[in-house]
PDB file of C-alpha atoms in Angstrom:
ATOM      1  CA  PRO A  27      28.795 -65.315   1.742  1.00  0.00           C
ATOM      2  CA  TYR A  28      30.880 -63.072  -0.470  1.00  0.00           C
ATOM      3  CA  LYS A  29      29.694 -59.825  -2.022  1.00  0.00           C
ATOM      4  CA  ARG A  30      30.858 -60.683  -5.533  1.00  0.00           C
ATOM      5  CA  VAL A  31      29.757 -63.820  -7.368  1.00  0.00           C
ATOM      6  CA  GLU A  32      33.201 -64.489  -8.780  1.00  0.00           C
ATOM      7  CA  ASP A  33      34.659 -64.567  -5.246  1.00  0.00           C
ATOM      8  CA  THR A  34      32.041 -67.116  -4.224  1.00  0.00           C
ATOM      9  CA  LEU A  35      32.806 -69.278  -7.266  1.00  0.00           C
ATOM     10  CA  LEU A  36      36.518 -69.144  -6.533  1.00  0.00           C
ATOM     11  CA  ALA A  37      35.895 -70.137  -2.892  1.00  0.00           C
ATOM     12  CA  VAL A  38      33.717 -73.079  -3.961  1.00  0.00           C
ATOM     13  CA  ALA A  39      36.320 -74.251  -6.468  1.00  0.00           C
ATOM     14  CA  ALA A  40      39.098 -73.958  -3.864  1.00  0.00           C
ATOM     15  CA  SER A  41      37.011 -75.929  -1.349  1.00  0.00           C
ATOM     16  CA  LEU A  42      36.336 -78.620  -3.926  1.00  0.00           C
ATOM     17  CA  VAL A  43      40.024 -78.914  -4.807  1.00  0.00           C
ATOM     18  CA  LEU A  44      40.898 -79.198  -1.104  1.00  0.00           C
ATOM     19  CA  LEU A  45      38.268 -81.898  -0.666  1.00  0.00           C
ATOM     20  CA  LEU A  46      39.600 -83.827  -3.642  1.00  0.00           C
ATOM     21  CA  SER A  47      43.161 -83.518  -2.310  1.00  0.00           C
ATOM     22  CA  PHE A  48      42.000 -84.891   1.045  1.00  0.00           C
ATOM     23  CA  LEU A  49      40.224 -87.809  -0.657  1.00  0.00           C
ATOM     24  CA  CYS A  50      43.290 -88.530  -2.777  1.00  0.00           C
ATOM     25  CA  ALA A  51      45.504 -88.625   0.316  1.00  0.00           C
ATOM     26  CA  ASN A  52      43.057 -90.911   2.125  1.00  0.00           C
ATOM     27  CA  TRP A  53      42.602 -93.305  -0.793  1.00  0.00           C
ATOM     28  CA  THR A  54      46.338 -93.415  -1.365  1.00  0.00           C
ATOM     29  CA  THR A  55      46.940 -94.256   2.285  1.00  0.00           C
ATOM     30  CA  ILE A  56      44.253 -96.959   2.244  1.00  0.00           C
ATOM     31  CA  PHE A  57      45.635 -98.406  -1.000  1.00  0.00           C
ATOM     32  CA  ILE A  58      49.180 -98.539   0.375  1.00  0.00           C
ATOM     33  CA  LYS A  59      48.087-100.110   3.695  1.00  0.00           C
ATOM     34  CA  VAL A  60      46.017-102.780   1.924  1.00  0.00           C
ATOM     35  CA  GLU A  61      48.852-103.483  -0.517  1.00  0.00           C
ATOM     36  CA  GLU A  62      51.309-103.879   2.396  1.00  0.00           C
ATOM     37  CA  ARG A  63      49.180-106.551   4.041  1.00  0.00           C
ATOM     38  CA  LYS A  64      48.388-108.568   0.896  1.00  0.00           C
ATOM     39  CA  ALA A  65      46.724-111.118   3.182  1.00  0.00           C
ATOM     40  CA  CYS A  66      43.440-110.854   1.325  1.00  0.00           C
ATOM     41  CA  GLY A  67      44.901-111.556  -2.083  1.00  0.00           C
ATOM     42  CA  ASP A  68      47.013-109.737  -4.634  1.00  0.00           C
ATOM     43  CA  ASP A  69      44.181-107.729  -6.177  1.00  0.00           C
ATOM     44  CA  TYR A  70      42.247-106.879  -3.020  1.00  0.00           C
ATOM     45  CA  ALA A  71      43.300-103.182  -3.093  1.00  0.00           C
ATOM     46  CA  THR A  72      42.265-102.980  -6.749  1.00  0.00           C
ATOM     47  CA  ASP A  73      38.934-104.647  -6.016  1.00  0.00           C
ATOM     48  CA  LEU A  74      38.343-102.424  -2.980  1.00  0.00           C
ATOM     49  CA  LEU A  75      39.200 -99.028  -4.479  1.00  0.00           C
ATOM     50  CA  GLY A  76      38.971 -99.649  -8.218  1.00  0.00           C
ATOM     51  CA  PHE A  77      42.560 -98.555  -8.933  1.00  0.00           C
ATOM     52  CA  SER A  78      45.391-100.891  -9.892  1.00  0.00           C
ATOM     53  CA  LYS A  79      48.218 -98.498  -8.937  1.00  0.00           C
ATOM     54  CA  VAL A  80      48.649 -95.602  -6.526  1.00  0.00           C
ATOM     55  CA  ASP A  81      49.572 -93.321  -9.435  1.00  0.00           C
ATOM     56  CA  LYS A  82      46.141 -93.758 -10.992  1.00  0.00           C
ATOM     57  CA  ILE A  83      44.475 -92.412  -7.829  1.00  0.00           C
ATOM     58  CA  GLY A  84      46.549 -89.248  -8.093  1.00  0.00           C
ATOM     59  CA  TYR A  85      45.847 -88.852 -11.802  1.00  0.00           C
ATOM     60  CA  ALA A  86      42.107 -89.281 -11.246  1.00  0.00           C
ATOM     61  CA  MET A  87      42.080 -86.653  -8.497  1.00  0.00           C
ATOM     62  CA  ILE A  88      44.156 -84.210 -10.527  1.00  0.00           C
ATOM     63  CA  GLY A  89      41.732 -84.646 -13.419  1.00  0.00           C
ATOM     64  CA  LEU A  90      38.703 -84.066 -11.165  1.00  0.00           C
ATOM     65  CA  ALA A  91      40.350 -81.010  -9.602  1.00  0.00           C
ATOM     66  CA  ALA A  92      41.079 -79.603 -13.064  1.00  0.00           C
ATOM     67  CA  VAL A  93      37.422 -80.095 -14.025  1.00  0.00           C
ATOM     68  CA  ALA A  94      36.325 -78.315 -10.814  1.00  0.00           C
ATOM     69  CA  VAL A  95      38.611 -75.368 -11.551  1.00  0.00           C
ATOM     70  CA  LEU A  96      37.405 -75.292 -15.167  1.00  0.00           C
ATOM     71  CA  PHE A  97      33.777 -75.157 -13.996  1.00  0.00           C
ATOM     72  CA  ALA A  98      34.652 -72.300 -11.632  1.00  0.00           C
ATOM     73  CA  PHE A  99      36.252 -70.337 -14.465  1.00  0.00           C
ATOM     74  CA  VAL A 100      33.318 -70.953 -16.797  1.00  0.00           C
ATOM     75  CA  GLY A 101      30.860 -69.988 -14.049  1.00  0.00           C
ATOM     76  CA  GLY A 102      32.871 -66.882 -13.252  1.00  0.00           C
ATOM     77  CA  PHE A 103      32.998 -65.901 -16.900  1.00  0.00           C
ATOM     78  CA  VAL A 104      29.216 -66.329 -17.258  1.00  0.00           C
ATOM     79  CA  ALA A 105      28.627 -64.311 -14.064  1.00  0.00           C
ATOM     80  CA  LEU A 106      30.906 -61.523 -15.263  1.00  0.00           C
ATOM     81  CA  ARG A 107      29.100 -61.328 -18.588  1.00  0.00           C
ATOM     82  CA  ARG A 108      25.752 -61.229 -16.808  1.00  0.00           C
ATOM     83  CA  PHE A 109      26.926 -58.495 -14.454  1.00  0.00           C
ATOM     84  CA  ALA A 110      28.383 -56.474 -17.307  1.00  0.00           C
ATOM     85  CA  ARG A 111      24.930 -56.268 -18.901  1.00  0.00           C
ATOM     86  CA  ILE A 112      23.176 -54.992 -15.764  1.00  0.00           C
ATOM     87  CA  PRO A 113      23.273 -51.198 -15.693  1.00  0.00           C
ATOM     88  CA  THR A 114      24.663 -50.174 -12.311  1.00  0.00           C
ATOM     89  CA  ILE A 115      26.453 -47.181 -10.896  1.00  0.00           C
ATOM     90  CA  ARG A 116      30.164 -47.973 -10.775  1.00  0.00           C
ATOM     91  CA  LEU A 117      33.220 -46.151  -9.515  1.00  0.00           C
ATOM     92  CA  ALA A 118      35.387 -44.789 -12.310  1.00  0.00           C
ATOM     93  CA  SER A 119      38.585 -45.846 -10.518  1.00  0.00           C
ATOM     94  CA  THR A 120      37.745 -49.541  -9.995  1.00  0.00           C
ATOM     95  CA  ARG A 121      34.769 -50.148 -12.290  1.00  0.00           C
ATOM     96  CA  GLN A 122      33.122 -51.845  -9.291  1.00  0.00           C
ATOM     97  CA  ALA A 123      29.892 -50.919  -7.552  1.00  0.00           C
ATOM     98  CA  PRO A 124      30.527 -48.545  -4.649  1.00  0.00           C
ATOM     99  CA  GLU A 125      30.795 -50.058  -1.186  1.00  0.00           C
ATOM    100  CA  LEU A 126      27.629 -48.944   0.598  1.00  0.00           C
ATOM    101  CA  THR A 127      28.101 -48.596   4.330  1.00  0.00           C
ATOM    102  CA  LEU A 128      25.727 -47.633   7.095  1.00  0.00           C
ATOM    103  CA  ALA A 129      26.777 -45.589  10.106  1.00  0.00           C
ATOM    104  CA  THR A 130      26.226 -47.105  13.531  1.00  0.00           C
ATOM    105  CA  GLY A 131      22.551 -47.166  14.416  1.00  0.00           C
ATOM    106  CA  MET A 132      21.404 -46.565  10.851  1.00  0.00           C
ATOM    107  CA  THR A 133      19.049 -48.927   9.038  1.00  0.00           C
ATOM    108  CA  TYR A 134      18.435 -47.178   5.728  1.00  0.00           C
ATOM    109  CA  HIS A 135      20.783 -45.544   3.258  1.00  0.00           C
ATOM    110  CA  CYS A 136      17.994 -43.328   1.959  1.00  0.00           C
ATOM    111  CA  PHE A 137      14.590 -42.143   3.203  1.00  0.00           C
ATOM    112  CA  ASN A 138      12.245 -41.321   0.337  1.00  0.00           C
ATOM    113  CA  SER A 139       9.854 -38.565   1.290  1.00  0.00           C
ATOM    114  CA  HIS A 140       6.833 -37.576  -0.766  1.00  0.00           C
ATOM    115  CA  ILE A 141       3.439 -35.901  -0.730  1.00  0.00           C
ATOM    116  CA  TRP A 142       1.020 -38.683   0.104  1.00  0.00           C
ATOM    117  CA  SER A 143      -1.707 -37.546  -2.248  1.00  0.00           C
ATOM    118  CA  THR A 144       0.396 -37.305  -5.414  1.00  0.00           C
ATOM    119  CA  GLY A 145       3.932 -38.624  -4.928  1.00  0.00           C
ATOM    120  CA  GLN A 146       3.684 -42.349  -4.151  1.00  0.00           C
ATOM    121  CA  ASP A 147       4.109 -43.567  -7.720  1.00  0.00           C
ATOM    122  CA  ALA A 148       7.090 -41.298  -8.387  1.00  0.00           C
ATOM    123  CA  VAL A 149       9.034 -42.310  -5.255  1.00  0.00           C
ATOM    124  CA  ALA A 150       8.186 -45.982  -5.831  1.00  0.00           C
ATOM    125  CA  ALA A 151       9.790 -45.647  -9.273  1.00  0.00           C
ATOM    126  CA  ILE A 152      12.795 -43.853  -7.740  1.00  0.00           C
ATOM    127  CA  LYS A 153      13.227 -46.644  -5.167  1.00  0.00           C
ATOM    128  CA  LYS A 154      12.992 -49.301  -7.870  1.00  0.00           C
ATOM    129  CA  GLU A 155      15.667 -47.553  -9.970  1.00  0.00           C
ATOM    130  CA  LEU A 156      17.953 -47.082  -6.960  1.00  0.00           C
ATOM    131  CA  LEU A 157      17.679 -50.781  -6.121  1.00  0.00           C
ATOM    132  CA  LEU A 158      18.648 -51.653  -9.699  1.00  0.00           C
ATOM    133  CA  LEU A 159      21.478 -49.139 -10.015  1.00  0.00           C
ATOM    134  CA  LEU A 160      23.008 -49.597  -6.543  1.00  0.00           C
ATOM    135  CA  PRO A 161      22.911 -53.246  -5.481  1.00  0.00           C
ATOM    136  CA  GLY A 162      22.810 -53.532  -1.709  1.00  0.00           C
ATOM    137  CA  ILE A 163      21.152 -50.175  -1.033  1.00  0.00           C
ATOM    138  CA  ASN A 164      18.446 -50.095   1.624  1.00  0.00           C
ATOM    139  CA  VAL A 165      15.812 -47.474   0.769  1.00  0.00           C
ATOM    140  CA  PHE A 166      12.917 -46.555   3.056  1.00  0.00           C
ATOM    141  CA  LEU A 167       9.548 -46.070   1.409  1.00  0.00           C
ATOM    142  CA  ASP A 168       6.449 -45.814   3.564  1.00  0.00           C
ATOM    143  CA  VAL A 169       4.388 -48.148   1.382  1.00  0.00           C
ATOM    144  CA  ASP A 170       7.009 -50.891   1.798  1.00  0.00           C
ATOM    145  CA  ASN A 171       8.544 -50.235   5.220  1.00  0.00           C
ATOM    146  CA  LEU A 172       6.192 -48.212   7.431  1.00  0.00           C
ATOM    147  CA  ASP A 173       4.711 -50.328  10.219  1.00  0.00           C
ATOM    148  CA  ASP A 174       3.534 -47.525  12.509  1.00  0.00           C
ATOM    149  CA  ILE A 175       2.879 -43.911  11.460  1.00  0.00           C
ATOM    150  CA  GLY A 176       3.804 -42.830  14.996  1.00  0.00           C
ATOM    151  CA  ALA A 177       7.327 -44.159  14.459  1.00  0.00           C
ATOM    152  CA  LEU A 178       7.946 -42.036  11.345  1.00  0.00           C
ATOM    153  CA  GLU A 179      10.470 -39.803  13.138  1.00  0.00           C
ATOM    154  CA  GLU A 180      12.361 -42.934  14.273  1.00  0.00           C
ATOM    155  CA  TYR A 181      12.575 -44.136  10.646  1.00  0.00           C
ATOM    156  CA  ILE A 182      13.971 -40.731   9.678  1.00  0.00           C
ATOM    157  CA  ARG A 183      16.552 -40.897  12.495  1.00  0.00           C
ATOM    158  CA  ARG A 184      17.648 -44.342  11.293  1.00  0.00           C
ATOM    159  CA  SER A 185      18.194 -43.078   7.714  1.00  0.00           C
ATOM    160  CA  GLN A 186      21.511 -41.644   6.487  1.00  0.00           C
ATOM    161  CA  THR A 187      19.964 -39.381   3.846  1.00  0.00           C
ATOM    162  CA  ILE A 188      16.510 -37.957   3.284  1.00  0.00           C
TER     163      ILE A 188
END
């Protein structure tokens, strides 16, 4: 759901840590309630949950949360290295890809126009390069996007640049 992979990884890690915290609180509550009753025997809470003390539940959850955060950092590091190797156009100020926006009513960032008899291969190559260099760009090319030749003017109207 996020535009950058590292943001998604951080969100997943945060969700996992929250889930583990919730489980720790629930298991701790269950352990304490079972220990208070002691009607089923002294070791019933241990047999039920697998922990002999409340502290061990907390330690186990902290350890699992640390592993989740470690995996998020490793995944983020791998994603950053992968992204660093992909040649893309980046802003000099932030070293991030530019934020591509579309005006209201627009569908395409760019409309590639060409001479039908000789230019299809060249504009197909241009579209391919634009898609590689500017992730998220939406480029119109008749071979890929044209459904009806009569609607060509509508495609042009829905494009920000020609």
